[in-house]
Amino acid sequence: MLIWNVALGYLAGPALNVTPLKRMRAGVLSWLSIRLNASETNTDLECRAVVLSRLSIRRNTLKTNAGLECRAGVLNWLTIRLNAVEIYADLECRAGVLSWLRIRLNTFKTNDDLECRAGVLSWLRIRLNTFKTNDDLKSRARVLSWLIIRNNSYKMNADLECRAGVLSWLRIQLNAFETNADLECCAGVLCLLSIRLTRLKRMLIWNFALEC
């Protein structure tokens, strides 16, 4: 009881600016709120997320898989769903957590989670070309295939060209077509790209000829 009262006293006190006390605060809240799903208010949840962000993610001090899953659940509710990603570091941190939890384990629960994950990875990896391994590239291609190719939801030509480049490296050169639908899909994308490039080259030739 004495330890319990001391812990609760630290929780309510203003001395949380000290790093050891913040660590104790995180441990107490982890046992009370996250593991028991007993977060009473949004303020408690936000407090928990801020403490864990500074202690665990930034310092890479996640001790167990349970701690990582707990952190991902908190961030999913706070940042991605609310679009409250403040800095690029937070976005990269979030992407790393979800990559280990959902892409590798294939534990997508809803289409919204999949679309959210694809959007984060699109900004981080496709645009920055920061694919670390072939597995990451293959995983990304499968996600984009379901979201963009099948749904025909290309937003701009850059997305289409990026997708075609990924598929070209994965399927054309490796001859890893799984189904006829995948082959037709890839062929359609590459055909559309080649037609556009051919038209662009012809226009450049015509303009050059007219100038001469």
PDB file of C-alpha atoms in Angstrom:
ATOM      1  CA  MET A   1       0.000   0.000   0.000  1.00  0.00           C
ATOM      2  CA  LEU A   2       2.846   2.395   0.781  1.00  0.00           C
ATOM      3  CA  ILE A   3       4.419   1.886  -2.637  1.00  0.00           C
ATOM      4  CA  TRP A   4       1.002   2.268  -4.251  1.00  0.00           C
ATOM      5  CA  ASN A   5       0.311   5.555  -2.450  1.00  0.00           C
ATOM      6  CA  VAL A   6       3.754   6.905  -3.312  1.00  0.00           C
ATOM      7  CA  ALA A   7       3.225   6.017  -6.960  1.00  0.00           C
ATOM      8  CA  LEU A   8      -0.157   7.715  -7.057  1.00  0.00           C
ATOM      9  CA  GLY A   9       1.320  10.732  -5.322  1.00  0.00           C
ATOM     10  CA  TYR A  10       3.952  11.067  -8.005  1.00  0.00           C
ATOM     11  CA  LEU A  11       1.280  10.713 -10.666  1.00  0.00           C
ATOM     12  CA  ALA A  12      -0.690  13.660  -9.329  1.00  0.00           C
ATOM     13  CA  GLY A  13       2.285  15.780  -8.356  1.00  0.00           C
ATOM     14  CA  PRO A  14       3.939  18.521 -10.423  1.00  0.00           C
ATOM     15  CA  ALA A  15       7.379  16.910 -10.265  1.00  0.00           C
ATOM     16  CA  LEU A  16       7.006  14.966 -13.502  1.00  0.00           C
ATOM     17  CA  ASN A  17       9.693  17.047 -15.182  1.00  0.00           C
ATOM     18  CA  VAL A  18      12.369  14.808 -13.689  1.00  0.00           C
ATOM     19  CA  THR A  19      13.338  12.003 -16.039  1.00  0.00           C
ATOM     20  CA  PRO A  20      13.288   9.117 -13.482  1.00  0.00           C
ATOM     21  CA  LEU A  21       9.839  10.176 -12.331  1.00  0.00           C
ATOM     22  CA  LYS A  22       8.626  10.253 -15.920  1.00  0.00           C
ATOM     23  CA  ARG A  23       9.893   6.739 -16.376  1.00  0.00           C
ATOM     24  CA  MET A  24       8.025   5.628 -13.269  1.00  0.00           C
ATOM     25  CA  ARG A  25       4.962   7.474 -14.555  1.00  0.00           C
ATOM     26  CA  ALA A  26       5.171   5.570 -17.818  1.00  0.00           C
ATOM     27  CA  GLY A  27       5.503   2.238 -16.046  1.00  0.00           C
ATOM     28  CA  VAL A  28       2.554   2.893 -13.756  1.00  0.00           C
ATOM     29  CA  LEU A  29       0.326   4.087 -16.583  1.00  0.00           C
ATOM     30  CA  SER A  30       1.373   1.133 -18.704  1.00  0.00           C
ATOM     31  CA  TRP A  31       0.141  -1.290 -16.088  1.00  0.00           C
ATOM     32  CA  LEU A  32      -2.948   0.696 -15.122  1.00  0.00           C
ATOM     33  CA  SER A  33      -4.277   2.076 -18.385  1.00  0.00           C
ATOM     34  CA  ILE A  34      -2.871   0.451 -21.476  1.00  0.00           C
ATOM     35  CA  ARG A  35      -2.688  -3.173 -20.382  1.00  0.00           C
ATOM     36  CA  LEU A  36      -6.097  -2.994 -18.677  1.00  0.00           C
ATOM     37  CA  ASN A  37      -7.657  -0.729 -21.320  1.00  0.00           C
ATOM     38  CA  ALA A  38      -8.714   1.551 -18.486  1.00  0.00           C
ATOM     39  CA  SER A  39      -7.919   4.948 -19.946  1.00  0.00           C
ATOM     40  CA  GLU A  40     -10.665   7.115 -18.523  1.00  0.00           C
ATOM     41  CA  THR A  41     -10.152  10.270 -20.548  1.00  0.00           C
ATOM     42  CA  ASN A  42      -8.425  11.384 -23.704  1.00  0.00           C
ATOM     43  CA  THR A  43      -6.053  13.432 -21.560  1.00  0.00           C
ATOM     44  CA  ASP A  44      -4.794  10.289 -19.836  1.00  0.00           C
ATOM     45  CA  LEU A  45      -4.222   8.625 -23.185  1.00  0.00           C
ATOM     46  CA  GLU A  46      -2.434  11.657 -24.621  1.00  0.00           C
ATOM     47  CA  CYS A  47      -0.255  11.891 -21.527  1.00  0.00           C
ATOM     48  CA  ARG A  48       0.658   8.235 -21.879  1.00  0.00           C
ATOM     49  CA  ALA A  49       1.528   8.648 -25.557  1.00  0.00           C
ATOM     50  CA  VAL A  50       3.759  11.662 -24.950  1.00  0.00           C
ATOM     51  CA  VAL A  51       5.662   9.922 -22.172  1.00  0.00           C
ATOM     52  CA  LEU A  52       6.152   6.745 -24.179  1.00  0.00           C
ATOM     53  CA  SER A  53       7.190   8.700 -27.259  1.00  0.00           C
ATOM     54  CA  ARG A  54      10.083  10.322 -25.430  1.00  0.00           C
ATOM     55  CA  LEU A  55      11.080   7.241 -23.461  1.00  0.00           C
ATOM     56  CA  SER A  56      10.607   4.343 -25.834  1.00  0.00           C
ATOM     57  CA  ILE A  57      10.482   5.271 -29.483  1.00  0.00           C
ATOM     58  CA  ARG A  58      13.067   8.037 -29.583  1.00  0.00           C
ATOM     59  CA  ARG A  59      15.528   6.056 -27.419  1.00  0.00           C
ATOM     60  CA  ASN A  60      14.729   2.689 -28.963  1.00  0.00           C
ATOM     61  CA  THR A  61      14.154   1.188 -25.515  1.00  0.00           C
ATOM     62  CA  LEU A  62      11.286  -1.105 -26.396  1.00  0.00           C
ATOM     63  CA  LYS A  63      11.980  -4.176 -24.291  1.00  0.00           C
ATOM     64  CA  THR A  64       9.291  -6.553 -25.464  1.00  0.00           C
ATOM     65  CA  ASN A  65       6.988  -7.065 -28.403  1.00  0.00           C
ATOM     66  CA  ALA A  66       4.067  -6.316 -26.088  1.00  0.00           C
ATOM     67  CA  GLY A  67       5.515  -2.895 -25.412  1.00  0.00           C
ATOM     68  CA  LEU A  68       5.835  -2.213 -29.114  1.00  0.00           C
ATOM     69  CA  GLU A  69       2.279  -3.340 -29.822  1.00  0.00           C
ATOM     70  CA  CYS A  70       1.012  -1.206 -26.961  1.00  0.00           C
ATOM     71  CA  ARG A  71       2.831   1.833 -28.326  1.00  0.00           C
ATOM     72  CA  ALA A  72       1.509   1.249 -31.827  1.00  0.00           C
ATOM     73  CA  GLY A  73      -2.064   1.073 -30.585  1.00  0.00           C
ATOM     74  CA  VAL A  74      -1.739   4.374 -28.761  1.00  0.00           C
ATOM     75  CA  LEU A  75      -0.135   6.143 -31.716  1.00  0.00           C
ATOM     76  CA  ASN A  76      -2.702   4.720 -34.104  1.00  0.00           C
ATOM     77  CA  TRP A  77      -5.516   6.369 -32.171  1.00  0.00           C
ATOM     78  CA  LEU A  78      -3.700   9.635 -31.510  1.00  0.00           C
ATOM     79  CA  THR A  79      -1.729  10.483 -34.631  1.00  0.00           C
ATOM     80  CA  ILE A  80      -2.845   8.631 -37.721  1.00  0.00           C
ATOM     81  CA  ARG A  81      -6.590   8.671 -37.172  1.00  0.00           C
ATOM     82  CA  LEU A  82      -6.551  12.293 -36.024  1.00  0.00           C
ATOM     83  CA  ASN A  83      -3.978  13.376 -38.625  1.00  0.00           C
ATOM     84  CA  ALA A  84      -1.956  14.910 -35.816  1.00  0.00           C
ATOM     85  CA  VAL A  85       1.522  14.052 -37.032  1.00  0.00           C
ATOM     86  CA  GLU A  86       3.507  17.115 -36.025  1.00  0.00           C
ATOM     87  CA  ILE A  87       6.973  16.502 -37.452  1.00  0.00           C
ATOM     88  CA  TYR A  88       8.605  14.212 -39.979  1.00  0.00           C
ATOM     89  CA  ALA A  89      10.390  12.359 -37.184  1.00  0.00           C
ATOM     90  CA  ASP A  90       7.047  11.359 -35.691  1.00  0.00           C
ATOM     91  CA  LEU A  91       5.849  10.153 -39.086  1.00  0.00           C
ATOM     92  CA  GLU A  92       8.998   8.100 -39.651  1.00  0.00           C
ATOM     93  CA  CYS A  93       8.716   6.674 -36.158  1.00  0.00           C
ATOM     94  CA  ARG A  94       5.106   5.690 -36.776  1.00  0.00           C
ATOM     95  CA  ALA A  95       5.945   4.060 -40.096  1.00  0.00           C
ATOM     96  CA  GLY A  96       8.700   1.990 -38.523  1.00  0.00           C
ATOM     97  CA  VAL A  97       6.416   0.710 -35.792  1.00  0.00           C
ATOM     98  CA  LEU A  98       3.620  -0.220 -38.179  1.00  0.00           C
ATOM     99  CA  SER A  99       6.042  -1.798 -40.626  1.00  0.00           C
ATOM    100  CA  TRP A 100       7.188  -4.310 -38.048  1.00  0.00           C
ATOM    101  CA  LEU A 101       3.716  -4.960 -36.680  1.00  0.00           C
ATOM    102  CA  ARG A 102       1.442  -5.064 -39.700  1.00  0.00           C
ATOM    103  CA  ILE A 103       3.336  -5.499 -42.934  1.00  0.00           C
ATOM    104  CA  ARG A 104       5.579  -8.307 -41.714  1.00  0.00           C
ATOM    105  CA  LEU A 105       2.817 -10.001 -39.689  1.00  0.00           C
ATOM    106  CA  ASN A 106       0.023  -9.330 -42.202  1.00  0.00           C
ATOM    107  CA  THR A 107      -2.304  -8.245 -39.391  1.00  0.00           C
ATOM    108  CA  PHE A 108      -4.357  -5.621 -41.197  1.00  0.00           C
ATOM    109  CA  LYS A 109      -7.719  -5.432 -39.461  1.00  0.00           C
ATOM    110  CA  THR A 110      -9.643  -3.077 -41.724  1.00  0.00           C
ATOM    111  CA  ASN A 111      -9.298  -1.436 -45.104  1.00  0.00           C
ATOM    112  CA  ASP A 112      -8.847   1.909 -43.365  1.00  0.00           C
ATOM    113  CA  ASP A 113      -5.759   0.609 -41.590  1.00  0.00           C
ATOM    114  CA  LEU A 114      -4.353  -0.660 -44.873  1.00  0.00           C
ATOM    115  CA  GLU A 115      -5.014   2.623 -46.666  1.00  0.00           C
ATOM    116  CA  CYS A 116      -3.512   4.566 -43.783  1.00  0.00           C
ATOM    117  CA  ARG A 117      -0.394   2.410 -43.817  1.00  0.00           C
ATOM    118  CA  ALA A 118      -0.016   2.735 -47.577  1.00  0.00           C
ATOM    119  CA  GLY A 119      -0.236   6.502 -47.390  1.00  0.00           C
ATOM    120  CA  VAL A 120       2.474   6.698 -44.764  1.00  0.00           C
ATOM    121  CA  LEU A 121       4.793   4.351 -46.641  1.00  0.00           C
ATOM    122  CA  SER A 122       4.138   6.127 -49.934  1.00  0.00           C
ATOM    123  CA  TRP A 123       5.475   9.389 -48.561  1.00  0.00           C
ATOM    124  CA  LEU A 124       8.395   7.810 -46.721  1.00  0.00           C
ATOM    125  CA  ARG A 125       9.704   5.120 -49.032  1.00  0.00           C
ATOM    126  CA  ILE A 126       8.486   5.650 -52.561  1.00  0.00           C
ATOM    127  CA  ARG A 127       9.242   9.363 -52.675  1.00  0.00           C
ATOM    128  CA  LEU A 128      12.507   9.060 -50.724  1.00  0.00           C
ATOM    129  CA  ASN A 129      13.605   5.776 -52.328  1.00  0.00           C
ATOM    130  CA  THR A 130      14.583   4.394 -48.925  1.00  0.00           C
ATOM    131  CA  PHE A 131      13.804   0.732 -49.475  1.00  0.00           C
ATOM    132  CA  LYS A 132      16.137  -1.191 -47.186  1.00  0.00           C
ATOM    133  CA  THR A 133      15.517  -4.752 -48.332  1.00  0.00           C
ATOM    134  CA  ASN A 134      13.844  -6.582 -51.158  1.00  0.00           C
ATOM    135  CA  ASP A 135      11.213  -7.812 -48.707  1.00  0.00           C
ATOM    136  CA  ASP A 136      10.199  -4.232 -47.944  1.00  0.00           C
ATOM    137  CA  LEU A 137       9.895  -3.486 -51.644  1.00  0.00           C
ATOM    138  CA  LYS A 138       7.811  -6.594 -52.305  1.00  0.00           C
ATOM    139  CA  SER A 139       5.588  -5.829 -49.345  1.00  0.00           C
ATOM    140  CA  ARG A 140       5.051  -2.271 -50.564  1.00  0.00           C
ATOM    141  CA  ALA A 141       4.207  -3.490 -54.055  1.00  0.00           C
ATOM    142  CA  ARG A 142       1.538  -5.860 -52.764  1.00  0.00           C
ATOM    143  CA  VAL A 143      -0.073  -3.099 -50.724  1.00  0.00           C
ATOM    144  CA  LEU A 144      -0.100  -0.646 -53.626  1.00  0.00           C
ATOM    145  CA  SER A 145      -1.405  -3.324 -55.965  1.00  0.00           C
ATOM    146  CA  TRP A 146      -4.493  -3.799 -53.843  1.00  0.00           C
ATOM    147  CA  LEU A 147      -5.052  -0.092 -53.236  1.00  0.00           C
ATOM    148  CA  ILE A 148      -4.188   1.579 -56.522  1.00  0.00           C
ATOM    149  CA  ILE A 149      -4.205  -0.885 -59.394  1.00  0.00           C
ATOM    150  CA  ARG A 150      -7.369  -2.730 -58.456  1.00  0.00           C
ATOM    151  CA  ASN A 151      -9.214   0.444 -57.414  1.00  0.00           C
ATOM    152  CA  ASN A 152      -7.933   2.556 -60.322  1.00  0.00           C
ATOM    153  CA  SER A 153      -7.253   5.384 -57.905  1.00  0.00           C
ATOM    154  CA  TYR A 154      -4.168   6.942 -59.436  1.00  0.00           C
ATOM    155  CA  LYS A 155      -3.935  10.537 -58.297  1.00  0.00           C
ATOM    156  CA  MET A 156      -1.181  11.709 -60.593  1.00  0.00           C
ATOM    157  CA  ASN A 157       1.184  10.454 -63.270  1.00  0.00           C
ATOM    158  CA  ALA A 158       4.062  10.306 -60.803  1.00  0.00           C
ATOM    159  CA  ASP A 159       2.236   7.693 -58.732  1.00  0.00           C
ATOM    160  CA  LEU A 160       1.546   5.650 -61.847  1.00  0.00           C
ATOM    161  CA  GLU A 161       5.156   5.802 -63.011  1.00  0.00           C
ATOM    162  CA  CYS A 162       6.401   4.935 -59.543  1.00  0.00           C
ATOM    163  CA  ARG A 163       4.093   1.921 -59.381  1.00  0.00           C
ATOM    164  CA  ALA A 164       5.180   0.756 -62.815  1.00  0.00           C
ATOM    165  CA  GLY A 165       8.820   0.989 -61.808  1.00  0.00           C
ATOM    166  CA  VAL A 166       8.234  -1.113 -58.712  1.00  0.00           C
ATOM    167  CA  LEU A 167       6.270  -3.749 -60.593  1.00  0.00           C
ATOM    168  CA  SER A 168       8.802  -3.798 -63.409  1.00  0.00           C
ATOM    169  CA  TRP A 169      11.614  -4.622 -61.019  1.00  0.00           C
ATOM    170  CA  LEU A 170       9.576  -7.180 -59.094  1.00  0.00           C
ATOM    171  CA  ARG A 171       7.613  -9.029 -61.741  1.00  0.00           C
ATOM    172  CA  ILE A 172       8.909  -8.399 -65.225  1.00  0.00           C
ATOM    173  CA  GLN A 173      12.575  -8.989 -64.483  1.00  0.00           C
ATOM    174  CA  LEU A 174      11.956 -11.752 -61.928  1.00  0.00           C
ATOM    175  CA  ASN A 175       9.166 -13.399 -63.940  1.00  0.00           C
ATOM    176  CA  ALA A 176       7.162 -13.627 -60.730  1.00  0.00           C
ATOM    177  CA  PHE A 177       3.662 -13.274 -62.117  1.00  0.00           C
ATOM    178  CA  GLU A 178       1.313 -15.125 -59.806  1.00  0.00           C
ATOM    179  CA  THR A 179      -1.939 -14.945 -61.744  1.00  0.00           C
ATOM    180  CA  ASN A 180      -3.201 -13.875 -65.138  1.00  0.00           C
ATOM    181  CA  ALA A 181      -4.910 -10.922 -63.510  1.00  0.00           C
ATOM    182  CA  ASP A 182      -1.582  -9.685 -62.185  1.00  0.00           C
ATOM    183  CA  LEU A 183      -0.032 -10.092 -65.618  1.00  0.00           C
ATOM    184  CA  GLU A 184      -2.844  -8.183 -67.319  1.00  0.00           C
ATOM    185  CA  CYS A 185      -2.702  -5.490 -64.675  1.00  0.00           C
ATOM    186  CA  CYS A 186       1.039  -4.995 -65.051  1.00  0.00           C
ATOM    187  CA  ALA A 187       0.804  -5.080 -68.840  1.00  0.00           C
ATOM    188  CA  GLY A 188      -1.868  -2.399 -68.812  1.00  0.00           C
ATOM    189  CA  VAL A 189       0.215  -0.118 -66.638  1.00  0.00           C
ATOM    190  CA  LEU A 190       3.355  -0.551 -68.695  1.00  0.00           C
ATOM    191  CA  CYS A 191       1.400  -0.135 -71.928  1.00  0.00           C
ATOM    192  CA  LEU A 192      -0.114   3.129 -70.724  1.00  0.00           C
ATOM    193  CA  LEU A 193       3.309   4.402 -69.730  1.00  0.00           C
ATOM    194  CA  SER A 194       4.938   3.449 -73.013  1.00  0.00           C
ATOM    195  CA  ILE A 195       2.136   5.095 -75.003  1.00  0.00           C
ATOM    196  CA  ARG A 196       2.527   8.329 -73.043  1.00  0.00           C
ATOM    197  CA  LEU A 197       6.293   8.274 -73.442  1.00  0.00           C
ATOM    198  CA  THR A 198       5.967   7.614 -77.170  1.00  0.00           C
ATOM    199  CA  ARG A 199       3.602  10.555 -77.578  1.00  0.00           C
ATOM    200  CA  LEU A 200       5.970  12.784 -75.626  1.00  0.00           C
ATOM    201  CA  LYS A 201       8.915  11.817 -77.832  1.00  0.00           C
ATOM    202  CA  ARG A 202       6.901  12.439 -80.997  1.00  0.00           C
ATOM    203  CA  MET A 203       5.820  15.864 -79.761  1.00  0.00           C
ATOM    204  CA  LEU A 204       9.414  16.772 -78.997  1.00  0.00           C
ATOM    205  CA  ILE A 205      10.507  15.655 -82.475  1.00  0.00           C
ATOM    206  CA  TRP A 206       7.699  17.629 -84.132  1.00  0.00           C
ATOM    207  CA  ASN A 207       8.502  20.764 -82.164  1.00  0.00           C
ATOM    208  CA  PHE A 208      12.164  20.461 -83.038  1.00  0.00           C
ATOM    209  CA  ALA A 209      11.304  20.003 -86.734  1.00  0.00           C
ATOM    210  CA  LEU A 210       9.033  23.047 -86.749  1.00  0.00           C
ATOM    211  CA  GLU A 211      11.704  25.171 -85.114  1.00  0.00           C
ATOM    212  CA  CYS A 212      14.204  24.117 -87.766  1.00  0.00           C
TER     213      CYS A 212
END
